[in-house]
Tab-separated table of C-alpha atoms in Angstrom:
chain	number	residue	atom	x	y	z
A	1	UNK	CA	-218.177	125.563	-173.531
A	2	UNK	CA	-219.954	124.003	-170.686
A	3	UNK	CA	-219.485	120.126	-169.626
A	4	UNK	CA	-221.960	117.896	-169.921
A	5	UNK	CA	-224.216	116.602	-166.863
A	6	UNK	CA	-223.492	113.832	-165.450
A	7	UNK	CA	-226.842	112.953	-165.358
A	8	UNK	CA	-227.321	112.706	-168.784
A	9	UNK	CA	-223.736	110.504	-169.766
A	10	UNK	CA	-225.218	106.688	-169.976
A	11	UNK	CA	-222.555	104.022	-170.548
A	12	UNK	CA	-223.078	100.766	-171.908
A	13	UNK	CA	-221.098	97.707	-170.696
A	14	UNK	CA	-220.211	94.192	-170.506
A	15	UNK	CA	-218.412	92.409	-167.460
A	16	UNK	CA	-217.857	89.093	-166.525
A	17	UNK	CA	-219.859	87.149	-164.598
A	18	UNK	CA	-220.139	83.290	-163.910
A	19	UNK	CA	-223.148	83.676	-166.363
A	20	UNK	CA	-220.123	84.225	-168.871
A	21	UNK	CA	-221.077	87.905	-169.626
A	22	UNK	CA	-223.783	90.490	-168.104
A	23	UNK	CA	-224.164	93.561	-170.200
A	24	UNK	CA	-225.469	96.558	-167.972
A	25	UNK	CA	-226.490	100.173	-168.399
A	26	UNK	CA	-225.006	103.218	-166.135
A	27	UNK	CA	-225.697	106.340	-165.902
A	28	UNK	CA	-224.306	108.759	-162.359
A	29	UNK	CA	-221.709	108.662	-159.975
A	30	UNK	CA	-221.805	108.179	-156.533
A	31	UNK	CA	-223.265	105.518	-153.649
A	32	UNK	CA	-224.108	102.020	-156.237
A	33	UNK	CA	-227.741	101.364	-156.809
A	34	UNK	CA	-228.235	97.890	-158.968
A	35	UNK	CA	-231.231	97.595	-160.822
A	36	UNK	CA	-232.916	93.903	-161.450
A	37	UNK	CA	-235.772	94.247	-164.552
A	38	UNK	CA	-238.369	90.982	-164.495
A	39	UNK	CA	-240.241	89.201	-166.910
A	40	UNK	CA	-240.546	90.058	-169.708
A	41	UNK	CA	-238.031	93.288	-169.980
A	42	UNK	CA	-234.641	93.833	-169.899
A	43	UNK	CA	-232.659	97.009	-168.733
A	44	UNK	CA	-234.950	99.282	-170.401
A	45	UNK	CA	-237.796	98.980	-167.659
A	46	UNK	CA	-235.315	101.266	-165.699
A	47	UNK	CA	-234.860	103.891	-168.296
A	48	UNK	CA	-236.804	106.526	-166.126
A	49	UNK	CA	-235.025	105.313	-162.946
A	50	UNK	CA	-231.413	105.673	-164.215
A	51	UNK	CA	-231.892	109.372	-164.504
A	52	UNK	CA	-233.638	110.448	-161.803
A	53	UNK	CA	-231.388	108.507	-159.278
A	54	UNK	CA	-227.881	109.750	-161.048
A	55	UNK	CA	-229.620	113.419	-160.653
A	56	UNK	CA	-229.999	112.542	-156.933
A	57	UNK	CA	-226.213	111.669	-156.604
A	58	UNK	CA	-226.168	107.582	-157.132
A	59	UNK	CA	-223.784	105.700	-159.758
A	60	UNK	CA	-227.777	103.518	-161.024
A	61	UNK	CA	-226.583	100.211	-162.955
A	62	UNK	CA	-229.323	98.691	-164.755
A	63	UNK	CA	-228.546	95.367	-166.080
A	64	UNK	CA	-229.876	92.634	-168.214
A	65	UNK	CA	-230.854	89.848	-166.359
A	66	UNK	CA	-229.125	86.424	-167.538
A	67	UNK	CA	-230.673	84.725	-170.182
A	68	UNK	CA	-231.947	88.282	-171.240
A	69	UNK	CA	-230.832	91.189	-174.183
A	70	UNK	CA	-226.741	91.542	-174.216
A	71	UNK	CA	-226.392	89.286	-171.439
A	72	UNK	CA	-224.858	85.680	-171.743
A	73	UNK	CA	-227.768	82.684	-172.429
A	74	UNK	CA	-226.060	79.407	-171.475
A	75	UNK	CA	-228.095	76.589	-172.670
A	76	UNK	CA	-228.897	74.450	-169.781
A	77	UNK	CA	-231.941	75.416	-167.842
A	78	UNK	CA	-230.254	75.105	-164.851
A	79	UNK	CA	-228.086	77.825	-164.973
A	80	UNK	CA	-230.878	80.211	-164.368
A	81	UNK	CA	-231.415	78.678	-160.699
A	82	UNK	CA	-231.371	81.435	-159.084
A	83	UNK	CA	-228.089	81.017	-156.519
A	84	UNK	CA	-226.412	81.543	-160.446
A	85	UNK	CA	-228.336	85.198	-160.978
A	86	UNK	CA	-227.183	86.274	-156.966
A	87	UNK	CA	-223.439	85.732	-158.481
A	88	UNK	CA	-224.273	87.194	-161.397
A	89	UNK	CA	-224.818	90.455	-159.226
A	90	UNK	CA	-222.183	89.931	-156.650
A	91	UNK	CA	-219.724	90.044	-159.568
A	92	UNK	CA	-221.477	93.206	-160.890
A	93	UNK	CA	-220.457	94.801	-158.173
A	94	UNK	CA	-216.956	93.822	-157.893
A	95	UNK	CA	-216.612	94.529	-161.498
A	96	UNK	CA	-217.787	97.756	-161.354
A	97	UNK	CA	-214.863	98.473	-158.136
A	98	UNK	CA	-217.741	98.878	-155.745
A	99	UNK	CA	-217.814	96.664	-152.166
A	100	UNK	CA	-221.652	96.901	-151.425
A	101	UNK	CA	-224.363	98.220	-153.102
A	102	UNK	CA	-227.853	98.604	-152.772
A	103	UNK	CA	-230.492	96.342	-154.623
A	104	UNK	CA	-233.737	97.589	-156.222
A	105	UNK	CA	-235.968	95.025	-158.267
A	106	UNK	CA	-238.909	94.847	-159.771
A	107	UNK	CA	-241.527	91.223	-160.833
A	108	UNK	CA	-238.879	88.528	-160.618
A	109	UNK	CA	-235.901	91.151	-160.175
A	110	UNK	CA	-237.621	91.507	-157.000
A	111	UNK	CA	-237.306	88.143	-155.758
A	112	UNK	CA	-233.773	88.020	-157.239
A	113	UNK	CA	-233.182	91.449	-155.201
A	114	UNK	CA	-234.410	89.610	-152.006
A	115	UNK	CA	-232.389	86.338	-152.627
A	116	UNK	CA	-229.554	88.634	-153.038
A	117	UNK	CA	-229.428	90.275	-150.173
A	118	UNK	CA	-230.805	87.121	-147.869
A	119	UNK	CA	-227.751	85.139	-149.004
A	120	UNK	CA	-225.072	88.362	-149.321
A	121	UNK	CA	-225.770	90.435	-146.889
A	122	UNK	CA	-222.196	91.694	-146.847
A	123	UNK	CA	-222.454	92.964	-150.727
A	124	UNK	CA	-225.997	93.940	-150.635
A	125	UNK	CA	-226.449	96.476	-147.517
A	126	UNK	CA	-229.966	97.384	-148.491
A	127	UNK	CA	-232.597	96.496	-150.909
A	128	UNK	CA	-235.930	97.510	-152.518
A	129	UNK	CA	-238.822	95.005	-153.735
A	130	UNK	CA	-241.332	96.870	-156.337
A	131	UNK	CA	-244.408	94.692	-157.362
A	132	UNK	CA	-243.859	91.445	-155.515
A	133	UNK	CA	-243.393	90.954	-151.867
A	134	UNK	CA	-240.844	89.345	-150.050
A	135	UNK	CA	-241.638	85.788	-148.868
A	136	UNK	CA	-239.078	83.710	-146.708
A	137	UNK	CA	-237.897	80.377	-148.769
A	138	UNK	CA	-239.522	77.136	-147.652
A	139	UNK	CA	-242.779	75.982	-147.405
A	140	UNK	CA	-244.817	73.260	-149.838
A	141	UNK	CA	-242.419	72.835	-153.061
A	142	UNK	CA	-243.462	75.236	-155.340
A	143	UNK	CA	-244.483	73.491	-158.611
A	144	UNK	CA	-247.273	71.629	-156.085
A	145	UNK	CA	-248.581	74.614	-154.814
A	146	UNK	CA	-248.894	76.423	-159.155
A	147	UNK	CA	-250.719	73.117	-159.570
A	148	UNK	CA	-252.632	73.166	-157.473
A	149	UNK	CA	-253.507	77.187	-157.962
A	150	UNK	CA	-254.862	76.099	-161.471
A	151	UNK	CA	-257.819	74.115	-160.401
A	152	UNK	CA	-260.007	72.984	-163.783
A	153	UNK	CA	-257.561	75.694	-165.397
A	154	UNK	CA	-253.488	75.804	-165.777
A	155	UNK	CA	-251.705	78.862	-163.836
A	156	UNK	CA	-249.350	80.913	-165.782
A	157	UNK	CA	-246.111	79.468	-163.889
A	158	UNK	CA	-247.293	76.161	-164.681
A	159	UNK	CA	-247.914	76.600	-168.061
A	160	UNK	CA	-244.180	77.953	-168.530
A	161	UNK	CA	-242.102	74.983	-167.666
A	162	UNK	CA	-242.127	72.535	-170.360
A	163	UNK	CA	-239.795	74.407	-172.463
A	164	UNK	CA	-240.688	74.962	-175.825
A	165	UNK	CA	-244.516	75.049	-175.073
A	166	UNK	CA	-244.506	78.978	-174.021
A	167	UNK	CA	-242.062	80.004	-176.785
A	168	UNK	CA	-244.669	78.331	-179.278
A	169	UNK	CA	-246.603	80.566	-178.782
A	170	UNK	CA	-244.895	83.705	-178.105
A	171	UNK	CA	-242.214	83.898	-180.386
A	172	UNK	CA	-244.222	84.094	-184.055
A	173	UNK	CA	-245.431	87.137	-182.947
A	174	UNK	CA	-243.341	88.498	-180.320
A	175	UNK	CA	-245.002	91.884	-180.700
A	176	UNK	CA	-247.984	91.443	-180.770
A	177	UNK	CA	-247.754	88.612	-177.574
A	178	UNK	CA	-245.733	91.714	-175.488
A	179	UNK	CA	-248.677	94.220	-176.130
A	180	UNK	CA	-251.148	92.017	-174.791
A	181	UNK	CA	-249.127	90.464	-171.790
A	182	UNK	CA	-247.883	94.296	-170.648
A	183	UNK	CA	-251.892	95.701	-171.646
A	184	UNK	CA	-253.200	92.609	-169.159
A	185	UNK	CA	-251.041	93.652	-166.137
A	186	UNK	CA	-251.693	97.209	-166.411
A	187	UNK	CA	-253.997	99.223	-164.509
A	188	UNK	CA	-255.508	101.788	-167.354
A	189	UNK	CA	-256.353	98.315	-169.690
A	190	UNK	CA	-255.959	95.147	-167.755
A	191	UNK	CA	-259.225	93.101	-167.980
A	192	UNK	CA	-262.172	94.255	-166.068
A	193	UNK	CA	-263.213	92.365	-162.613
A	194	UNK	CA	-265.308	89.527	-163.224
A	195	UNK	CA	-263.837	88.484	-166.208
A	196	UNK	CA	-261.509	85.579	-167.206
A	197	UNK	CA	-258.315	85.807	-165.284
A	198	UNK	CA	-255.302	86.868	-167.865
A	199	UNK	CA	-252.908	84.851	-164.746
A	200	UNK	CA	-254.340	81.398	-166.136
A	201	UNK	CA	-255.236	79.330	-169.113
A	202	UNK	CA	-257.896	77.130	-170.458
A	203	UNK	CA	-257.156	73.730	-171.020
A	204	UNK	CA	-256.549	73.291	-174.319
A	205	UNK	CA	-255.652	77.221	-175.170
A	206	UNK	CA	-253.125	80.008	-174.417
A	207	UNK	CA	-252.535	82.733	-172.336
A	208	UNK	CA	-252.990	85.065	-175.060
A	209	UNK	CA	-256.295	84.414	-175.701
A	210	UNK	CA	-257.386	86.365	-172.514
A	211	UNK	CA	-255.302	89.329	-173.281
A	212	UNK	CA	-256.809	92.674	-174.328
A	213	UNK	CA	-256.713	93.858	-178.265
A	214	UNK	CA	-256.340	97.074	-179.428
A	215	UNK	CA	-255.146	99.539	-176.745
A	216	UNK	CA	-251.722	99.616	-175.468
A	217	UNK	CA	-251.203	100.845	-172.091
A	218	UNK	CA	-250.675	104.707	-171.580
A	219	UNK	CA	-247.142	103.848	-170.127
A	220	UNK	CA	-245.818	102.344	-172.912
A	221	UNK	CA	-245.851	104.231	-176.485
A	222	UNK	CA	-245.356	102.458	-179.877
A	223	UNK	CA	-241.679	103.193	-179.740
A	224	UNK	CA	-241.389	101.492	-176.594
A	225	UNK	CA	-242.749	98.576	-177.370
A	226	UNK	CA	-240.503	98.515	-180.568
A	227	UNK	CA	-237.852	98.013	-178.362
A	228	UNK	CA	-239.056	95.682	-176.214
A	229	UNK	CA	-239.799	93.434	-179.131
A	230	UNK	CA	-236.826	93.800	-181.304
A	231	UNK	CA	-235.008	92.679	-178.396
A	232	UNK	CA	-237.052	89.474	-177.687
A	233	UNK	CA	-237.094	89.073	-181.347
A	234	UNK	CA	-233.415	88.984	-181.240
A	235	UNK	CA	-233.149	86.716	-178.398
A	236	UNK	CA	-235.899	84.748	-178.384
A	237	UNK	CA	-237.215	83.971	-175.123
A	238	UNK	CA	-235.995	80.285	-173.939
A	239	UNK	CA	-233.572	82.472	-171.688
A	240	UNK	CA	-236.183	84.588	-169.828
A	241	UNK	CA	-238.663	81.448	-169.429
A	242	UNK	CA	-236.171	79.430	-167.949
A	243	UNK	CA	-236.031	81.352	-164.957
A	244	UNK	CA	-239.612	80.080	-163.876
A	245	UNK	CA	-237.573	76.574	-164.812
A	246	UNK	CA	-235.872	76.815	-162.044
A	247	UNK	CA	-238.284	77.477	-158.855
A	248	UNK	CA	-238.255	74.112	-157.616
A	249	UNK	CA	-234.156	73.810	-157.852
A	250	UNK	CA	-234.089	76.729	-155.965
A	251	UNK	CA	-236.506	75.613	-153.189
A	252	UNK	CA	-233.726	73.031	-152.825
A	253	UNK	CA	-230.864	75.128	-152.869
A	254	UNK	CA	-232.104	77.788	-150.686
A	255	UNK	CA	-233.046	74.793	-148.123
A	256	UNK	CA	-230.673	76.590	-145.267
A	257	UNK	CA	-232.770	80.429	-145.519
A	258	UNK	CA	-235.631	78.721	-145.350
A	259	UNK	CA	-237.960	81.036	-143.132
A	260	UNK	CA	-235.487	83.196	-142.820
A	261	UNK	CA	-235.560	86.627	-142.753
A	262	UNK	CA	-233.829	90.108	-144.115
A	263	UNK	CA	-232.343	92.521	-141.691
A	264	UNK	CA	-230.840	95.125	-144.014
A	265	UNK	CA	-232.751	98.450	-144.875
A	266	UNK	CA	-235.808	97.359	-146.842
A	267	UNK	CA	-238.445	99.369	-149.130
A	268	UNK	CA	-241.962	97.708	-150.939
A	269	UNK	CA	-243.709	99.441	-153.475
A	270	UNK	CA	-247.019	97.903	-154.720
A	271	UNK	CA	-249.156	98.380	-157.145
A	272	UNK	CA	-252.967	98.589	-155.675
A	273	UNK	CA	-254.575	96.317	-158.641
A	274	UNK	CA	-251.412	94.220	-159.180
A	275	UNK	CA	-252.350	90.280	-158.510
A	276	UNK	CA	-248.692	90.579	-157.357
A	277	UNK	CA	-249.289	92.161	-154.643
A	278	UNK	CA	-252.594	91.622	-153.959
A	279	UNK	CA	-252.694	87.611	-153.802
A	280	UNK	CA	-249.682	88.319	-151.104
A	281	UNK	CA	-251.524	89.970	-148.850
A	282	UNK	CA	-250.549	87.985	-145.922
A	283	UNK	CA	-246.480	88.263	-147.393
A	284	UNK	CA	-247.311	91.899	-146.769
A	285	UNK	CA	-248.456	92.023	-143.235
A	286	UNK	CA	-245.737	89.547	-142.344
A	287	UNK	CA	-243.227	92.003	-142.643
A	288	UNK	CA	-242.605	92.680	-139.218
A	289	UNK	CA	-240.984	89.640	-139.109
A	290	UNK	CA	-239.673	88.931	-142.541
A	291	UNK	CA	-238.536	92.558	-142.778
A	292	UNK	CA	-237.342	93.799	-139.698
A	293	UNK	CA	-235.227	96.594	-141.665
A	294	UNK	CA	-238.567	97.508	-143.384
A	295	UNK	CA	-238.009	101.193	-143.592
A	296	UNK	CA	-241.505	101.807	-145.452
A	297	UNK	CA	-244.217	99.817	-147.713
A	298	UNK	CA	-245.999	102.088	-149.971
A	299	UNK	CA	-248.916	100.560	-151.986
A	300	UNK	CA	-249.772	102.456	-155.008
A	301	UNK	CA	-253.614	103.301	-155.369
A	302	UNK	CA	-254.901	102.219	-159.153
A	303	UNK	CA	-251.621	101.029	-160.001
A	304	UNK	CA	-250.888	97.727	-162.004
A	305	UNK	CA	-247.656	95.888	-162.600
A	306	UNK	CA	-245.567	97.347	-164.333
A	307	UNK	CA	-244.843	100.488	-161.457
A	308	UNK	CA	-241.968	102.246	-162.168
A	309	UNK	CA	-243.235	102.715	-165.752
A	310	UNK	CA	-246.787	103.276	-164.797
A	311	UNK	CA	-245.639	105.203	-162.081
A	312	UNK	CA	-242.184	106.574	-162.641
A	313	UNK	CA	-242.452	110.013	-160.897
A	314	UNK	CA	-243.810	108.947	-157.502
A	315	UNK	CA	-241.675	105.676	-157.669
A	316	UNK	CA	-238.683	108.092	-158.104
A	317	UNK	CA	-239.578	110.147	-155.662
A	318	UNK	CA	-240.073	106.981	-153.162
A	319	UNK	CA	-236.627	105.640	-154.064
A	320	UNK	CA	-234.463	108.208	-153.995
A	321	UNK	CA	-236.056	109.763	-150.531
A	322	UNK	CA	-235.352	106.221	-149.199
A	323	UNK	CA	-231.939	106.217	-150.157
A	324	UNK	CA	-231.243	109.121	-148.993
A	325	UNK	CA	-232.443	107.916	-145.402
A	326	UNK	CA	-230.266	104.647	-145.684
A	327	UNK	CA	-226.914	104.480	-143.878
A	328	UNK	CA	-223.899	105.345	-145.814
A	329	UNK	CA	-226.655	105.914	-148.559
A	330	UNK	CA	-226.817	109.700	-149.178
A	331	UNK	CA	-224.698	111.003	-151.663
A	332	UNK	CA	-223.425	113.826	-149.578
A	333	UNK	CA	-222.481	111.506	-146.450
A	334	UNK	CA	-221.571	108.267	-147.879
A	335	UNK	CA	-219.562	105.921	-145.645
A	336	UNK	CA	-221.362	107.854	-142.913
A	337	UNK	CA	-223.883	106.851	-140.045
A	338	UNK	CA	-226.789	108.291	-141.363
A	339	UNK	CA	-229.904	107.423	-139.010
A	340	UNK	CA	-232.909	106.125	-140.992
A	341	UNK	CA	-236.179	107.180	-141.403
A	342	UNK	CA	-238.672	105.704	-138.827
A	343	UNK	CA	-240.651	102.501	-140.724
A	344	UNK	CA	-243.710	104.014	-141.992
A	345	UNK	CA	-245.870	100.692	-143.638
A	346	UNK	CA	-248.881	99.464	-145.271
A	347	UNK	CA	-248.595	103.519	-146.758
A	348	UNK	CA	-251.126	104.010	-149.555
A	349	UNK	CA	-249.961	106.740	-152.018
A	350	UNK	CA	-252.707	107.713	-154.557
């Protein structure tokens, strides 16, 4: 009888962490690639990544964020500053026997990615921002510059940080409030141009009344969204919300990096009608400076948020080709000097 593939052996775990425990999902052997989901998902936003990249000859570790699924959810909302989430995956990967990894993450895994490998560059030797571009710390403290983004209406950041307000009015119908936030962000149903801005509220009302009704996104079948919300139903989401808690704590504690940049091996992917990336234009063409390890930045044509699941072949494809081009990062000459690619940026990939 003939063994089974490696590729298709995925093993649930929980290690210890200073966030108490962080449950992950791996699937592979080989050089580490950690995955970091955003809001509001959990490992499962990489279940077409862990696959493809243990096929390609990577151990992928998707975990849940803190504060998300099978992961600890301390109580105070500072522990989701996020100097607590950058432990959280430096003792990932000493848990899981590895020295360095690589970083991929997507929405606020990405910024959690960055912060990562700004602050540890000797555990995180390369890493890979999908949907929102890297910006140095610093500048005007944040909750100033959401308020003022609102003008006569209330940005989404803003309207998350009183807790209790947001969970209000997500949580009797956590369902129904996930179709309509992932339907919003999504290129095949998000709202057409012109009309009111799913990113902000009226005074007085809720982001949900500027989501779309009716249609889920092609990405993301009734099953999937089953998950997604029996997991938030489970959880409840205090944990996930608390991370946008946190952004002016962590405009304090990241006071030394401020402006700085990261020198590792570095990969963007965009989506071409994701605010995410389109409101950080100027992030974008910084890179030069802010990424001098930029290997490439690939902006996805008619692509939304949610990438890797509206996108998950050509994302693939992108990631594991620029793995393979990372030092020490292909599977069949790891620990070698393996030149990298030349940078190839601002790419648009229909």
């Amino acid at each position: 009888m003939s063994q089974p593939s490696r590729t298709t052996e995925v093993t649930h775990r929980l290690v210890s962490t200073p966030a108490g425990r962080t449950h992950l999902v791996e699937q592979g052997t080989g050089p580490l690639v950690l995955l970091v989901h955003g809001f509001p998902e959990f490992w499962y936003s990489w279940r077409h990544q862990l696959p493809a990249l243990a096929a390609a000859g990577y151990r992928a570790v998707a975990i849940d964020v803190r504060g998300y699924g099978r992961s600890s959810k301390p109580t105070p909302v500072s522990a989701y500053r996020m100097l607590e989430l950058v432990a959280d995956n430096v003792a990932v990967v000493e848990a899981l026997g590895a020295e360095t990894a690589v970083i991929v993450g997507h929405d606020w895994g990405a910024t959690i990615a960055a912060n990562s490998a700004l602050t540890r560059p000797d555990v995180f030797r390369a890493v890979g921002l999908l949907s929102v571009p890297y910006t140095p710390p610093g500048g005007p403290r944040p909750s100033e510059v959401f308020t003022q983004m609102g003008g006569n209406e209330e940005f989404y950041v803003s309207y998350f940080q009183a807790p209790g307000r947001a969970e209000a009015e997500i949580e009797p119908d956590v369902r129904g409030w996930l179709a309509g936030f992932y339907a919003a962000l999504s290129a095949d149903t998000m709202p057409a141009p012109g009309t009111q801005d799913p990113h902000f509220v009226s005074r007085g009302g809720t982001l949900r009344d500027r989501f779309p009704a009716g249609r889920l996104p092609a990405w993301l079948s009734d099953d999937d969204l089953a998950v997604y919300a029996e997991e938030f139903e489970r959880t409840g989401m205090s944990g996930a919300l608390n991370r946008y808690r946190n952004m002016d704590r962590d405009w304090e504690d990241l006071a030394a990096f401020h402006g700085k940049p990261i020198t590792q091996p570095s990969l963007f992917l965009g989506g071409g009608l994701d605010a995410s990336t389109t409101w950080l234009t100027e992030a974008i063409h910084a890179y030069p400076e802010t990424l001098p390890g930029l290997v490439a930045s690939h902006i996805l044509d008619g692509c939304g948020h949610w990438i890797q699941q509206e996108r998950r072949d050509q994302v693939n494809r992108i990631l594991t080709d620029w793995l393979a081009a990372l030092p020490a990062g292909s599977p069949s000459a790891a620990g070698s000097d393996t030149a990298r690619s030349s940078p190839s940026r601002s790419r648009h990939d229909r």
